[in-house]
Amino acid sequence: MRIKLVESWYNAEEGVSYAKINTDYGEFEGYAMLHDEDKEIASRYAGCQYAETRAVLKYMKNRIKILAFQIKALINCQKQMEGRAAYNPQSVEGRALRKQIYILQAEREDWQSRYKSLHEKLYFAMDNRQMVVEKMIADNSKKGD
């Protein structure tokens, strides 16, 4: 997995952050909008980070979808082979096909788990940003005393 940030910007007037990433599966874009209740803690860095995370989530979703297509194709191939009179489930080919299906299913489950974890992390960060900013302000005022 190779992810490279290609472009990122923040439009303060509209409160929009944007990020574009380049991956082994192409380019993906993500956006983040500043909500009215968050205007006093607006941050170009947080907004661009949220946008980049959304782009990564799109990449992950695409990768999961491609794995699902690959698994479906191999299962269809396996069904075709099973329909033959000369089919031997213990043949080298049959075993290799089942192993490849198993490997792809495990990989898909791993990506689904990563997607869910990153998605939850993004929304946790957005929900708790107000508390984090308030804690940073409080810590800085203690240092100044």
PDB file of C-alpha atoms in Angstrom:
ATOM      1  CA  MET A   1       0.000   0.000   0.000  1.00  0.00           C
ATOM      2  CA  ARG A   2       1.498   3.293  -1.130  1.00  0.00           C
ATOM      3  CA  ILE A   3      -0.387   6.494  -0.424  1.00  0.00           C
ATOM      4  CA  LYS A   4       1.035   9.889  -1.360  1.00  0.00           C
ATOM      5  CA  LEU A   5      -0.605  13.243  -0.724  1.00  0.00           C
ATOM      6  CA  VAL A   6      -0.723  15.034  -4.076  1.00  0.00           C
ATOM      7  CA  GLU A   7      -2.652  18.196  -3.260  1.00  0.00           C
ATOM      8  CA  SER A   8      -4.218  19.821  -0.230  1.00  0.00           C
ATOM      9  CA  TRP A   9      -5.811  23.199   0.378  1.00  0.00           C
ATOM     10  CA  TYR A  10      -8.131  25.081   2.713  1.00  0.00           C
ATOM     11  CA  ASN A  11     -10.589  27.794   1.683  1.00  0.00           C
ATOM     12  CA  ALA A  12     -11.160  29.927   4.803  1.00  0.00           C
ATOM     13  CA  GLU A  13     -14.019  31.937   3.254  1.00  0.00           C
ATOM     14  CA  GLU A  14     -16.125  28.874   2.499  1.00  0.00           C
ATOM     15  CA  GLY A  15     -14.732  26.665   5.282  1.00  0.00           C
ATOM     16  CA  VAL A  16     -13.808  23.860   2.874  1.00  0.00           C
ATOM     17  CA  SER A  17     -10.754  21.635   3.082  1.00  0.00           C
ATOM     18  CA  TYR A  18      -9.626  19.413   0.223  1.00  0.00           C
ATOM     19  CA  ALA A  19      -7.068  16.660  -0.188  1.00  0.00           C
ATOM     20  CA  LYS A  20      -6.081  14.463  -3.139  1.00  0.00           C
ATOM     21  CA  ILE A  21      -4.040  11.292  -2.714  1.00  0.00           C
ATOM     22  CA  ASN A  22      -2.297   9.055  -5.235  1.00  0.00           C
ATOM     23  CA  THR A  23      -2.361   5.305  -4.582  1.00  0.00           C
ATOM     24  CA  ASP A  24      -1.661   2.029  -6.317  1.00  0.00           C
ATOM     25  CA  TYR A  25      -5.372   2.094  -7.312  1.00  0.00           C
ATOM     26  CA  GLY A  26      -5.417   5.645  -8.692  1.00  0.00           C
ATOM     27  CA  GLU A  27      -6.219   9.073  -7.264  1.00  0.00           C
ATOM     28  CA  PHE A  28      -8.857   9.743  -4.615  1.00  0.00           C
ATOM     29  CA  GLU A  29     -10.231  13.029  -3.289  1.00  0.00           C
ATOM     30  CA  GLY A  30     -11.658  13.982   0.072  1.00  0.00           C
ATOM     31  CA  TYR A  31     -13.430  17.076   1.360  1.00  0.00           C
ATOM     32  CA  ALA A  32     -14.244  18.439   4.809  1.00  0.00           C
ATOM     33  CA  MET A  33     -16.686  21.229   5.583  1.00  0.00           C
ATOM     34  CA  LEU A  34     -16.380  23.566   8.566  1.00  0.00           C
ATOM     35  CA  HIS A  35     -19.564  23.549  10.630  1.00  0.00           C
ATOM     36  CA  ASP A  36     -20.913  26.816  12.039  1.00  0.00           C
ATOM     37  CA  GLU A  37     -20.520  25.653  15.654  1.00  0.00           C
ATOM     38  CA  ASP A  38     -16.805  24.977  15.041  1.00  0.00           C
ATOM     39  CA  LYS A  39     -15.898  28.384  13.557  1.00  0.00           C
ATOM     40  CA  GLU A  40     -14.136  29.586  16.722  1.00  0.00           C
ATOM     41  CA  ILE A  41     -11.792  26.555  16.655  1.00  0.00           C
ATOM     42  CA  ALA A  42     -11.274  26.429  12.887  1.00  0.00           C
ATOM     43  CA  SER A  43      -7.961  24.948  11.799  1.00  0.00           C
ATOM     44  CA  ARG A  44      -6.645  24.514   8.289  1.00  0.00           C
ATOM     45  CA  TYR A  45      -4.524  21.608   9.539  1.00  0.00           C
ATOM     46  CA  ALA A  46      -7.418  19.714  11.132  1.00  0.00           C
ATOM     47  CA  GLY A  47      -9.650  20.338   8.106  1.00  0.00           C
ATOM     48  CA  CYS A  48      -7.028  19.108   5.655  1.00  0.00           C
ATOM     49  CA  GLN A  49      -6.340  16.087   7.865  1.00  0.00           C
ATOM     50  CA  TYR A  50     -10.054  15.225   7.856  1.00  0.00           C
ATOM     51  CA  ALA A  51     -10.181  15.645   4.072  1.00  0.00           C
ATOM     52  CA  GLU A  52      -7.110  13.439   3.622  1.00  0.00           C
ATOM     53  CA  THR A  53      -8.614  10.782   5.882  1.00  0.00           C
ATOM     54  CA  ARG A  54     -11.807  10.833   3.818  1.00  0.00           C
ATOM     55  CA  ALA A  55      -9.739  10.337   0.651  1.00  0.00           C
ATOM     56  CA  VAL A  56      -7.975   7.369   2.278  1.00  0.00           C
ATOM     57  CA  LEU A  57     -11.374   5.941   3.267  1.00  0.00           C
ATOM     58  CA  LYS A  58     -12.493   6.179  -0.371  1.00  0.00           C
ATOM     59  CA  TYR A  59      -9.339   4.329  -1.414  1.00  0.00           C
ATOM     60  CA  MET A  60      -9.999   1.609   1.151  1.00  0.00           C
ATOM     61  CA  LYS A  61     -13.619   1.257   0.061  1.00  0.00           C
ATOM     62  CA  ASN A  62     -12.510   0.901  -3.565  1.00  0.00           C
ATOM     63  CA  ARG A  63      -9.923  -1.706  -2.618  1.00  0.00           C
ATOM     64  CA  ILE A  64     -12.558  -3.710  -0.689  1.00  0.00           C
ATOM     65  CA  LYS A  65     -14.880  -3.538  -3.713  1.00  0.00           C
ATOM     66  CA  ILE A  66     -12.169  -4.825  -6.063  1.00  0.00           C
ATOM     67  CA  LEU A  67     -11.357  -7.688  -3.681  1.00  0.00           C
ATOM     68  CA  ALA A  68     -15.059  -8.594  -3.593  1.00  0.00           C
ATOM     69  CA  PHE A  69     -15.124  -8.739  -7.414  1.00  0.00           C
ATOM     70  CA  GLN A  70     -12.026 -10.949  -7.453  1.00  0.00           C
ATOM     71  CA  ILE A  71     -13.510 -13.313  -4.869  1.00  0.00           C
ATOM     72  CA  LYS A  72     -16.790 -13.537  -6.778  1.00  0.00           C
ATOM     73  CA  ALA A  73     -14.948 -14.340 -10.021  1.00  0.00           C
ATOM     74  CA  LEU A  74     -12.933 -17.114  -8.380  1.00  0.00           C
ATOM     75  CA  ILE A  75     -16.034 -18.583  -6.712  1.00  0.00           C
ATOM     76  CA  ASN A  76     -17.821 -18.586 -10.086  1.00  0.00           C
ATOM     77  CA  CYS A  77     -14.810 -20.356 -11.612  1.00  0.00           C
ATOM     78  CA  GLN A  78     -14.874 -22.891  -8.792  1.00  0.00           C
ATOM     79  CA  LYS A  79     -18.592 -23.553  -9.376  1.00  0.00           C
ATOM     80  CA  GLN A  80     -17.915 -24.137 -13.071  1.00  0.00           C
ATOM     81  CA  MET A  81     -15.198 -26.633 -12.216  1.00  0.00           C
ATOM     82  CA  GLU A  82     -17.449 -28.412  -9.693  1.00  0.00           C
ATOM     83  CA  GLY A  83     -20.063 -28.873 -12.421  1.00  0.00           C
ATOM     84  CA  ARG A  84     -17.717 -31.041 -14.487  1.00  0.00           C
ATOM     85  CA  ALA A  85     -17.962 -34.825 -14.274  1.00  0.00           C
ATOM     86  CA  ALA A  86     -14.185 -35.149 -14.034  1.00  0.00           C
ATOM     87  CA  TYR A  87     -13.905 -32.621 -11.173  1.00  0.00           C
ATOM     88  CA  ASN A  88     -11.578 -33.696  -8.384  1.00  0.00           C
ATOM     89  CA  PRO A  89     -11.759 -31.391  -5.327  1.00  0.00           C
ATOM     90  CA  GLN A  90      -8.377 -32.711  -4.131  1.00  0.00           C
ATOM     91  CA  SER A  91      -6.583 -31.855  -7.376  1.00  0.00           C
ATOM     92  CA  VAL A  92      -3.729 -29.355  -7.279  1.00  0.00           C
ATOM     93  CA  GLU A  93      -5.841 -26.872  -9.230  1.00  0.00           C
ATOM     94  CA  GLY A  94      -8.894 -27.226  -6.971  1.00  0.00           C
ATOM     95  CA  ARG A  95      -6.809 -26.801  -3.827  1.00  0.00           C
ATOM     96  CA  ALA A  96      -4.959 -23.787  -5.260  1.00  0.00           C
ATOM     97  CA  LEU A  97      -8.253 -22.159  -6.227  1.00  0.00           C
ATOM     98  CA  ARG A  98      -9.743 -22.650  -2.735  1.00  0.00           C
ATOM     99  CA  LYS A  99      -6.563 -21.322  -1.140  1.00  0.00           C
ATOM    100  CA  GLN A 100      -6.626 -18.194  -3.313  1.00  0.00           C
ATOM    101  CA  ILE A 101     -10.289 -17.574  -2.423  1.00  0.00           C
ATOM    102  CA  TYR A 102      -9.417 -17.960   1.260  1.00  0.00           C
ATOM    103  CA  ILE A 103      -6.457 -15.550   0.954  1.00  0.00           C
ATOM    104  CA  LEU A 104      -8.564 -12.901  -0.794  1.00  0.00           C
ATOM    105  CA  GLN A 105     -11.396 -13.267   1.746  1.00  0.00           C
ATOM    106  CA  ALA A 106      -8.922 -12.792   4.611  1.00  0.00           C
ATOM    107  CA  GLU A 107      -7.448  -9.749   2.867  1.00  0.00           C
ATOM    108  CA  ARG A 108     -10.930  -8.277   2.331  1.00  0.00           C
ATOM    109  CA  GLU A 109     -11.796  -8.791   6.020  1.00  0.00           C
ATOM    110  CA  ASP A 110      -8.527  -7.105   7.008  1.00  0.00           C
ATOM    111  CA  TRP A 111      -9.310  -4.075   4.809  1.00  0.00           C
ATOM    112  CA  GLN A 112     -12.879  -3.931   6.137  1.00  0.00           C
ATOM    113  CA  SER A 113     -11.500  -3.882   9.679  1.00  0.00           C
ATOM    114  CA  ARG A 114      -9.001  -1.130   8.770  1.00  0.00           C
ATOM    115  CA  TYR A 115     -11.779   0.885   7.109  1.00  0.00           C
ATOM    116  CA  LYS A 116     -14.045   0.613  10.136  1.00  0.00           C
ATOM    117  CA  SER A 117     -11.224   1.561  12.512  1.00  0.00           C
ATOM    118  CA  LEU A 118     -10.160   4.622  10.485  1.00  0.00           C
ATOM    119  CA  HIS A 119     -13.793   5.710  10.031  1.00  0.00           C
ATOM    120  CA  GLU A 120     -14.388   5.544  13.783  1.00  0.00           C
ATOM    121  CA  LYS A 121     -11.104   7.336  14.482  1.00  0.00           C
ATOM    122  CA  LEU A 122     -12.066  10.179  12.119  1.00  0.00           C
ATOM    123  CA  TYR A 123     -15.456  10.743  13.743  1.00  0.00           C
ATOM    124  CA  PHE A 124     -13.980  10.446  17.246  1.00  0.00           C
ATOM    125  CA  ALA A 125     -11.394  13.113  16.359  1.00  0.00           C
ATOM    126  CA  MET A 126     -14.050  15.418  14.911  1.00  0.00           C
ATOM    127  CA  ASP A 127     -16.402  14.935  17.887  1.00  0.00           C
ATOM    128  CA  ASN A 128     -13.665  15.537  20.455  1.00  0.00           C
ATOM    129  CA  ARG A 129     -11.856  18.410  18.739  1.00  0.00           C
ATOM    130  CA  GLN A 130     -13.548  21.003  20.969  1.00  0.00           C
ATOM    131  CA  MET A 131     -12.303  19.219  24.116  1.00  0.00           C
ATOM    132  CA  VAL A 132      -8.772  18.860  22.726  1.00  0.00           C
ATOM    133  CA  VAL A 133      -8.580  22.562  21.836  1.00  0.00           C
ATOM    134  CA  GLU A 134      -9.913  23.581  25.265  1.00  0.00           C
ATOM    135  CA  LYS A 135      -7.337  21.327  26.981  1.00  0.00           C
ATOM    136  CA  MET A 136      -4.518  22.815  24.887  1.00  0.00           C
ATOM    137  CA  ILE A 137      -5.633  26.337  25.804  1.00  0.00           C
ATOM    138  CA  ALA A 138      -5.833  25.410  29.482  1.00  0.00           C
ATOM    139  CA  ASP A 139      -2.385  23.784  29.393  1.00  0.00           C
ATOM    140  CA  ASN A 140      -0.886  26.847  27.697  1.00  0.00           C
ATOM    141  CA  SER A 141      -2.436  29.214  30.274  1.00  0.00           C
ATOM    142  CA  LYS A 142      -0.963  27.084  33.101  1.00  0.00           C
ATOM    143  CA  LYS A 143       2.504  27.349  31.541  1.00  0.00           C
ATOM    144  CA  GLY A 144       2.135  31.122  31.272  1.00  0.00           C
ATOM    145  CA  ASP A 145       1.378  31.483  35.006  1.00  0.00           C
TER     146      ASP A 145
END
